[in-house]
Short mmCIF file of C-alpha atoms and ligand atoms in Angstrom, two decimals:
data_model
loop_
_atom_site.label_atom_id
_atom_site.label_comp_id
_atom_site.label_asym_id
_atom_site.label_seq_id
_atom_site.Cartn_x
_atom_site.Cartn_y
_atom_site.Cartn_z
CA UNK D 1 151.37 62.79 152.78
CA UNK D 2 150.39 59.90 150.52
CA UNK D 3 147.47 58.42 148.63
CA UNK D 4 146.06 55.13 147.41
CA UNK D 5 143.80 54.32 144.48
CA UNK D 6 142.77 50.77 143.60
CA UNK D 7 144.50 49.29 140.56
CA UNK D 8 141.34 48.36 138.62
CA UNK D 9 140.67 50.96 135.89
CA UNK D 10 137.15 51.42 134.49
CA UNK D 11 137.04 53.55 131.35
CA UNK D 12 133.88 55.20 130.04
CA UNK D 13 133.51 52.15 127.77
CA UNK D 14 132.51 50.16 130.88
CA UNK D 15 129.36 52.30 131.13
CA UNK D 16 128.79 52.43 127.35
CA UNK D 17 128.45 48.65 127.47
CA UNK D 18 125.82 48.76 130.25
CA UNK D 19 123.90 52.02 130.00
CA UNK D 20 122.45 54.46 127.47
CA UNK D 21 125.48 56.74 127.64
CA UNK D 22 128.59 57.56 125.64
CA UNK D 23 132.23 58.34 126.20
CA UNK D 24 131.61 61.62 124.42
CA UNK D 25 128.77 62.67 126.81
CA UNK D 26 130.76 61.77 129.92
CA UNK D 27 133.95 63.50 128.73
CA UNK D 28 132.33 66.72 127.53
CA UNK D 29 129.89 67.12 130.46
CA UNK D 30 132.27 66.12 133.26
CA UNK D 31 135.88 65.79 132.06
CA UNK D 32 136.05 62.14 133.19
CA UNK D 33 137.74 59.49 131.01
CA UNK D 34 138.21 56.74 133.58
CA UNK D 35 137.99 56.00 137.29
CA UNK D 36 139.05 53.27 139.73
CA UNK D 37 136.63 50.98 141.57
CA UNK D 38 137.42 48.58 144.41
CA UNK D 39 134.29 46.47 144.56
CA UNK D 40 135.58 44.24 147.34
CA UNK D 41 137.09 46.83 149.67
CA UNK D 42 135.88 48.92 152.59
CA UNK D 43 136.91 52.57 152.77
CA UNK D 44 139.38 51.73 155.55
CA UNK D 45 141.04 49.31 153.10
CA UNK D 46 141.71 52.26 150.79
CA UNK D 47 142.88 54.53 153.61
CA UNK D 48 145.25 52.02 155.19
CA UNK D 49 147.97 51.95 152.50
CA UNK D 50 147.80 55.74 152.18
CA UNK D 51 148.16 56.14 155.94
CA UNK D 52 151.01 53.64 156.15
CA UNK D 53 152.92 55.40 153.40
CA UNK D 54 152.36 58.85 154.93
CA UNK D 55 153.58 57.64 158.34
CA UNK D 56 156.59 55.92 156.79
CA UNK D 57 157.55 59.06 154.84
CA UNK D 58 157.42 61.06 158.08
CA UNK D 59 159.32 58.36 159.99
CA UNK D 60 156.50 57.79 162.49
CA UNK D 61 155.94 54.75 164.68
CA UNK D 62 152.72 53.23 165.96
CA UNK D 63 152.69 55.33 169.14
CA UNK D 64 153.39 58.67 167.43
CA UNK D 65 149.82 59.48 166.39
CA UNK D 66 147.58 61.27 168.92
CA UNK D 67 144.37 61.44 166.89
CA UNK D 68 142.98 59.67 163.81
CA UNK D 69 140.38 61.57 161.77
CA UNK D 70 138.63 59.96 158.78
CA UNK D 71 136.62 62.13 156.41
CA UNK D 72 134.20 59.94 154.47
CA UNK D 73 130.55 59.39 153.54
CA UNK D 74 131.17 55.72 152.85
CA UNK D 75 132.31 54.55 156.30
CA UNK D 76 132.98 50.83 156.66
CA UNK D 77 129.91 50.71 158.95
CA UNK D 78 127.42 53.22 160.35
CA UNK D 79 129.26 52.43 163.57
CA UNK D 80 131.91 51.93 164.83
CA UNK D 81 133.76 54.76 163.16
CA UNK D 82 136.18 54.10 160.33
CA UNK D 83 138.76 55.85 162.52
CA UNK D 84 138.46 52.96 165.02
CA UNK D 85 138.80 50.38 162.28
CA UNK D 86 141.81 52.15 160.79
CA UNK D 87 143.48 52.55 164.19
CA UNK D 88 143.17 48.80 164.73
CA UNK D 89 144.32 47.94 161.21
CA UNK D 90 147.39 50.18 161.58
CA UNK D 91 148.10 48.93 165.13
CA UNK D 92 148.25 52.48 166.52
CA UNK D 93 148.74 52.22 170.25
CA UNK D 94 148.07 55.60 171.84
CA UNK D 95 145.37 57.62 170.13
CA UNK D 96 141.70 58.55 169.93
CA UNK D 97 139.76 59.50 166.85
CA UNK D 98 136.53 60.00 164.99
CA UNK D 99 134.93 60.36 161.56
CA UNK D 100 133.79 63.52 159.83
CA UNK D 101 130.83 63.45 157.44
CA UNK D 102 130.94 66.43 155.11
CA UNK D 103 130.86 64.68 151.73
CA UNK D 104 133.05 66.39 149.11
CA UNK D 105 134.16 69.02 151.65
CA UNK D 106 135.10 66.35 154.18
CA UNK D 107 138.85 66.75 153.75
CA UNK D 108 138.74 70.53 154.21
CA UNK D 109 136.43 70.32 157.24
CA UNK D 110 138.73 67.68 158.76
CA UNK D 111 141.85 69.71 157.96
CA UNK D 112 140.44 72.73 159.80
CA UNK D 113 139.49 70.47 162.73
CA UNK D 114 142.96 68.93 162.83
CA UNK D 115 144.59 72.35 162.59
CA UNK D 116 142.51 73.62 165.53
CA UNK D 117 143.36 70.59 167.67
CA UNK D 118 147.09 71.00 167.01
CA UNK D 119 147.04 74.78 167.50
CA UNK D 120 145.14 74.41 170.79
CA UNK D 121 147.78 72.00 172.07
CA UNK D 122 145.29 69.13 172.36
CA UNK D 123 147.35 67.01 169.97
CA UNK D 124 150.89 66.94 168.63
CA UNK D 125 150.29 64.81 165.59
CA UNK D 126 147.13 63.89 163.73
CA UNK D 127 146.65 61.28 161.04
CA UNK D 128 143.99 62.65 158.72
CA UNK D 129 142.54 60.45 155.97
CA UNK D 130 140.07 61.58 153.34
CA UNK D 131 138.55 59.03 151.03
CA UNK D 132 135.53 57.20 149.78
CA UNK D 133 134.54 53.92 148.23
CA UNK D 134 131.81 55.53 146.14
CA UNK D 135 131.23 52.26 144.27
CA UNK D 136 129.46 51.07 147.45
CA UNK D 137 126.69 53.67 147.11
CA UNK D 138 126.33 54.44 143.42
CA UNK D 139 123.56 52.85 141.42
CA UNK D 140 125.21 51.16 138.46
CA UNK D 141 121.85 51.30 136.67
CA UNK D 142 121.57 55.10 136.98
CA UNK D 143 123.45 56.85 134.19
CA UNK D 144 123.04 60.27 135.82
CA UNK D 145 125.21 59.38 138.84
CA UNK D 146 127.18 56.16 138.26
CA UNK D 147 129.51 57.67 135.66
CA UNK D 148 130.59 60.49 137.96
CA UNK D 149 132.35 58.80 140.86
CA UNK D 150 135.41 56.71 141.71
CA UNK D 151 137.16 55.14 144.71
CA UNK D 152 140.33 56.37 146.42
CA UNK D 153 141.86 57.91 149.52
CA UNK D 154 144.57 60.29 150.67
CA UNK D 155 146.35 60.64 154.01
CA UNK D 156 148.19 63.52 155.61
CA UNK D 157 150.00 64.02 158.90
CA UNK D 158 149.07 67.33 160.53
CA UNK D 159 151.54 68.60 163.12
CA UNK D 160 153.01 71.78 164.51
CA UNK D 161 156.19 73.14 162.94
CA UNK D 162 158.52 74.68 165.48
CA UNK D 163 160.49 76.65 162.89
CA UNK D 164 160.04 80.40 163.27
CA UNK D 165 158.41 81.99 160.24
CA UNK D 166 156.49 78.87 159.26
CA UNK D 167 153.07 79.65 157.83
CA UNK D 168 151.50 76.25 157.08
CA UNK D 169 147.71 76.26 157.16
CA UNK D 170 147.04 79.99 157.17
CA UNK D 171 143.28 80.46 156.86
CA UNK D 172 140.04 78.65 156.17
CA UNK D 173 136.48 79.63 155.30
CA UNK D 174 133.89 76.86 155.63
CA UNK D 175 130.11 76.79 155.18
CA UNK D 176 127.11 74.48 155.44
CA UNK D 177 123.55 74.97 154.20
CA UNK D 178 121.18 72.08 154.83
CA UNK D 179 118.64 73.58 152.44
CA UNK D 180 120.63 71.67 149.83
CA UNK D 181 120.04 68.28 151.43
CA UNK D 182 117.42 66.98 149.03
CA UNK D 183 119.45 67.68 145.89
CA UNK D 184 122.29 65.27 146.71
CA UNK D 185 121.77 62.53 149.26
CA UNK D 186 121.34 58.86 150.09
CA UNK D 187 117.64 58.56 151.03
CA UNK D 188 117.66 55.35 153.10
CA UNK D 189 119.88 53.53 155.55
CA UNK D 190 119.92 56.21 158.25
CA UNK D 191 117.53 56.67 161.17
CA UNK D 192 114.93 58.55 159.12
CA UNK D 193 114.48 55.62 156.77
CA UNK D 194 116.03 52.45 158.14
CA UNK D 195 116.67 49.64 155.69
CA UNK D 196 113.60 47.66 154.67
CA UNK D 197 112.56 45.51 151.74
CA UNK D 198 110.90 48.61 150.26
CA UNK D 199 113.98 50.80 150.53
CA UNK D 200 116.06 48.14 148.83
CA UNK D 201 113.49 47.55 146.08
CA UNK D 202 113.24 51.30 145.51
CA UNK D 203 117.04 51.56 145.28
CA UNK D 204 117.07 54.16 148.05
CA UNK D 205 120.47 53.14 149.40
CA UNK D 206 122.16 54.77 146.45
CA UNK D 207 123.26 58.35 145.73
CA UNK D 208 120.45 60.51 144.32
CA UNK D 209 121.37 63.80 142.73
CA UNK D 210 119.58 66.64 140.98
CA UNK D 211 122.68 67.34 138.92
CA UNK D 212 121.65 70.65 137.38
CA UNK D 213 120.63 72.20 140.71
CA UNK D 214 123.82 71.05 142.44
CA UNK D 215 125.86 72.23 139.45
CA UNK D 216 124.46 75.77 139.68
CA UNK D 217 125.00 75.92 143.46
CA UNK D 218 128.53 74.54 143.10
CA UNK D 219 129.58 77.03 140.43
CA UNK D 220 128.49 79.94 142.62
CA UNK D 221 129.54 78.52 146.00
CA UNK D 222 133.01 77.27 145.10
CA UNK D 223 133.95 80.41 143.17
CA UNK D 224 132.66 82.78 145.86
CA UNK D 225 134.39 81.08 148.78
CA UNK D 226 137.65 80.91 146.81
CA UNK D 227 137.58 84.62 145.97
CA UNK D 228 136.62 85.34 149.59
CA UNK D 229 139.70 83.59 150.98
CA UNK D 230 141.95 85.31 148.43
CA UNK D 231 140.59 88.74 149.39
CA UNK D 232 140.84 88.04 153.14
CA UNK D 233 144.52 87.22 152.66
CA UNK D 234 145.34 89.90 150.05
CA UNK D 235 146.25 87.24 147.50
CA UNK D 236 146.31 87.98 143.78
CA UNK D 237 146.14 85.26 141.12
CA UNK D 238 149.89 85.76 140.60
CA UNK D 239 150.53 84.93 144.26
CA UNK D 240 148.77 81.55 144.04
CA UNK D 241 150.98 78.65 142.93
CA UNK D 242 148.15 76.08 142.75
CA UNK D 243 144.39 75.85 143.00
CA UNK D 244 143.54 72.43 144.44
CA UNK D 245 139.84 72.05 143.64
CA UNK D 246 137.40 69.32 144.51
CA UNK D 247 137.02 67.19 141.37
CA UNK D 248 133.28 66.89 140.68
CA UNK D 249 133.13 68.43 137.23
CA UNK D 250 135.75 70.08 135.04
CA UNK D 251 133.27 72.84 134.19
CA UNK D 252 132.81 73.73 137.89
CA UNK D 253 136.59 73.82 138.33
CA UNK D 254 136.94 76.07 135.27
CA UNK D 255 134.32 78.49 136.58
CA UNK D 256 136.24 78.83 139.86
CA UNK D 257 139.56 79.28 138.08
CA UNK D 258 138.07 81.97 135.86
CA UNK D 259 136.66 83.89 138.84
CA UNK D 260 140.16 83.80 140.38
CA UNK D 261 141.73 85.00 137.12
CA UNK D 262 144.15 82.08 137.42
CA UNK D 263 146.31 80.58 134.67
CA UNK D 264 144.86 77.11 133.75
CA UNK D 265 148.36 75.64 134.23
CA UNK D 266 148.06 76.36 137.97
CA UNK D 267 145.09 74.05 138.57
CA UNK D 268 145.49 70.50 139.84
CA UNK D 269 143.28 68.16 137.80
CA UNK D 270 142.89 64.41 138.20
CA UNK D 271 139.15 64.05 137.50
CA UNK D 272 140.02 62.75 134.01
CA UNK D 273 141.81 59.72 135.53
CA UNK D 274 139.99 59.20 138.82
CA UNK D 275 136.50 60.73 138.61
CA UNK D 276 134.98 62.14 141.79
CA UNK D 277 136.42 60.33 144.80
CA UNK D 278 134.44 62.63 147.16
CA UNK D 279 136.56 63.21 150.33
CA UNK D 280 139.56 61.79 148.45
CA UNK D 281 139.88 64.26 145.59
CA UNK D 282 141.88 67.02 147.29
CA UNK D 283 144.38 64.90 149.29
CA UNK D 284 144.93 62.61 146.29
CA UNK D 285 145.67 65.63 144.08
CA UNK D 286 148.08 67.06 146.65
CA UNK D 287 149.85 63.73 147.06
CA UNK D 288 150.17 63.17 143.31
CA UNK D 289 151.64 66.64 142.74
CA UNK D 290 153.96 66.19 145.74
CA UNK D 291 155.22 62.85 144.42
CA UNK D 292 155.77 64.37 140.99
CA UNK D 293 158.03 67.01 142.56
CA UNK D 294 155.70 69.81 141.47
CA UNK D 295 155.30 71.37 144.93
CA UNK D 296 157.99 73.71 146.24
CA UNK D 297 158.55 75.04 149.73
CA UNK D 298 156.77 78.37 150.05
CA UNK D 299 154.16 77.67 147.34
CA UNK D 300 150.82 79.27 148.20
CA UNK D 301 147.93 76.85 147.69
CA UNK D 302 144.18 77.37 147.70
CA UNK D 303 142.12 74.23 148.39
CA UNK D 304 138.42 74.59 147.47
CA UNK D 305 135.38 72.33 147.56
CA UNK D 306 131.62 72.11 147.19
CA UNK D 307 129.44 69.10 147.92
CA UNK D 308 126.44 67.43 149.49
CA UNK D 309 124.83 69.13 152.44
CA UNK D 310 125.44 71.61 151.02
CA UNK D 311 129.00 71.89 152.36
CA UNK D 312 131.64 74.13 150.88
CA UNK D 313 134.83 75.96 151.73
CA UNK D 314 138.39 77.02 151.03
CA UNK D 315 141.65 76.56 152.85
CA UNK D 316 144.72 78.72 152.19
CA UNK D 317 148.04 77.12 153.04
CA UNK D 318 151.70 77.61 152.38
CA UNK D 319 153.55 74.44 151.41
CA UNK D 320 156.26 73.80 154.02
CA UNK D 321 157.70 70.46 152.94
CA UNK D 322 160.93 70.29 150.96
CA UNK D 323 160.64 69.05 147.39
CA UNK D 324 159.79 65.34 147.26
CA UNK D 325 162.63 62.95 146.58
CA UNK D 326 161.79 59.31 145.94
O1 UT7 W 1 130.72 66.29 144.15
C1 UT7 W 1 129.49 66.53 144.70
C2 UT7 W 1 128.81 67.68 144.07
N1 UT7 W 1 128.30 67.29 142.80
C3 UT7 W 1 128.51 68.05 141.75
O2 UT7 W 1 129.15 69.07 141.86
C4 UT7 W 1 127.87 67.62 140.45
C5 UT7 W 1 127.13 68.78 139.84
N2 UT7 W 1 126.45 68.45 138.61
C6 UT7 W 1 127.07 68.10 137.47
O3 UT7 W 1 128.27 67.95 137.45
C7 UT7 W 1 126.26 68.00 136.21
O4 UT7 W 1 124.96 68.50 136.45
C8 UT7 W 1 126.14 66.55 135.67
C9 UT7 W 1 127.46 66.11 135.09
C10 UT7 W 1 125.71 65.60 136.77
C11 UT7 W 1 125.10 66.52 134.54
O5 UT7 W 1 125.45 67.45 133.51
P1 UT7 W 1 124.38 68.48 132.95
O6 UT7 W 1 125.03 69.21 131.87
O7 UT7 W 1 123.85 69.28 134.09
O8 UT7 W 1 123.29 67.51 132.36
P2 UT7 W 1 121.76 67.37 132.78
O9 UT7 W 1 121.62 66.72 134.11
O10 UT7 W 1 121.05 68.65 132.53
O11 UT7 W 1 121.30 66.34 131.67
C12 UT7 W 1 121.29 66.70 130.29
C13 UT7 W 1 120.78 65.52 129.51
C14 UT7 W 1 119.48 64.93 130.09
O12 UT7 W 1 118.68 64.50 129.00
P3 UT7 W 1 117.46 65.39 128.47
O13 UT7 W 1 116.55 65.53 129.64
O14 UT7 W 1 118.08 66.68 128.04
O15 UT7 W 1 116.93 64.55 127.36
C15 UT7 W 1 119.95 63.74 130.87
O16 UT7 W 1 118.96 62.75 130.96
O17 UT7 W 1 121.75 64.45 129.56
C16 UT7 W 1 121.10 63.26 130.00
N3 UT7 W 1 122.07 62.45 130.75
C17 UT7 W 1 122.92 61.62 130.14
N4 UT7 W 1 123.08 61.28 128.85
C18 UT7 W 1 124.05 60.38 128.56
C19 UT7 W 1 122.31 62.44 132.08
N5 UT7 W 1 123.31 61.59 132.34
C20 UT7 W 1 123.70 61.06 131.16
C21 UT7 W 1 124.68 60.12 130.80
N6 UT7 W 1 124.83 59.83 129.49
N7 UT7 W 1 125.50 59.53 131.69
#
């Protein structure tokens, strides 16, 4: 696996200079200190270097990938899919692919999809990218949303392991509830409200969020699904090496950790440095910890998310890669 974040760092001071906000408000309410923006990139531009690095690490050539899956809510275009654009950019010669739209849960929904395709025998090897260029859809004049997000992407190769006793992706619990749609969404640009002068003037092509309502739903949803997957698999907090949570708000992550009874040292956090990269948060966290040599073979990981839709879920996996060596 691998990840890519753009080099340009935007600290909270960037917003202090433009909006009625403060570093103190952003830090204490969300945990974010800085994020990366790539104002001139498409999401495929962020996914490409992550994908290249992941393939290189695994020693894969251009004809070794059977399926490309991109989890994103900021596709390069409404169509064709970002998977098509990425396939072309990478020069992959023998694959099919598609995008998955599940917002902050996109990586987990795509991981379960990839797992099912490999387990069914439909594919040997899947390139799965999760990432978003949130700077394309956040309103830089809206202090309630602009400070929350960042740009970035992660990439993983999902394949079968022939070794007996391998566990890998062990279980997943995923949910959707469209009753949440009006609390976090992009009102215009789809078929319900195609672009018009009015939609542009009304700034309807940007993320709109009722933060408090989503916060309450996220605290309950992410904690419950995480405890659910632990109980289904007879896992105690001691058994879990790492919680890999979606990075929307440090307070939501803390609530989930507390419900698990987990030591704070066992939680992957990068929201302070990267903000909420939507479908990118979980694979970027995993890749960073992997590169830092903090993941050991046999570690039990719980990946958890909550986001627009609503979409939410947990994946339980056992880390099967040897310790990373640069
Ligand atoms: O990843 C997708 C899923 N999304 C989430 O999980 C996000 C869930 N929601 C949240 O993380 C939090 O609700 C926010 C961080 C978005 C907001 O935090 P909050 O503690 O819920 O604040 P709030 O929305 O209740 O706003 C409190 C006050 C309001 O002012 P009044 O009405 O009390 O005077 C806001 O207008 O803070 C104000 N405010 C700000 N002030 C300074 C909102 N944004 C800002 C800002 N700077 N950037």
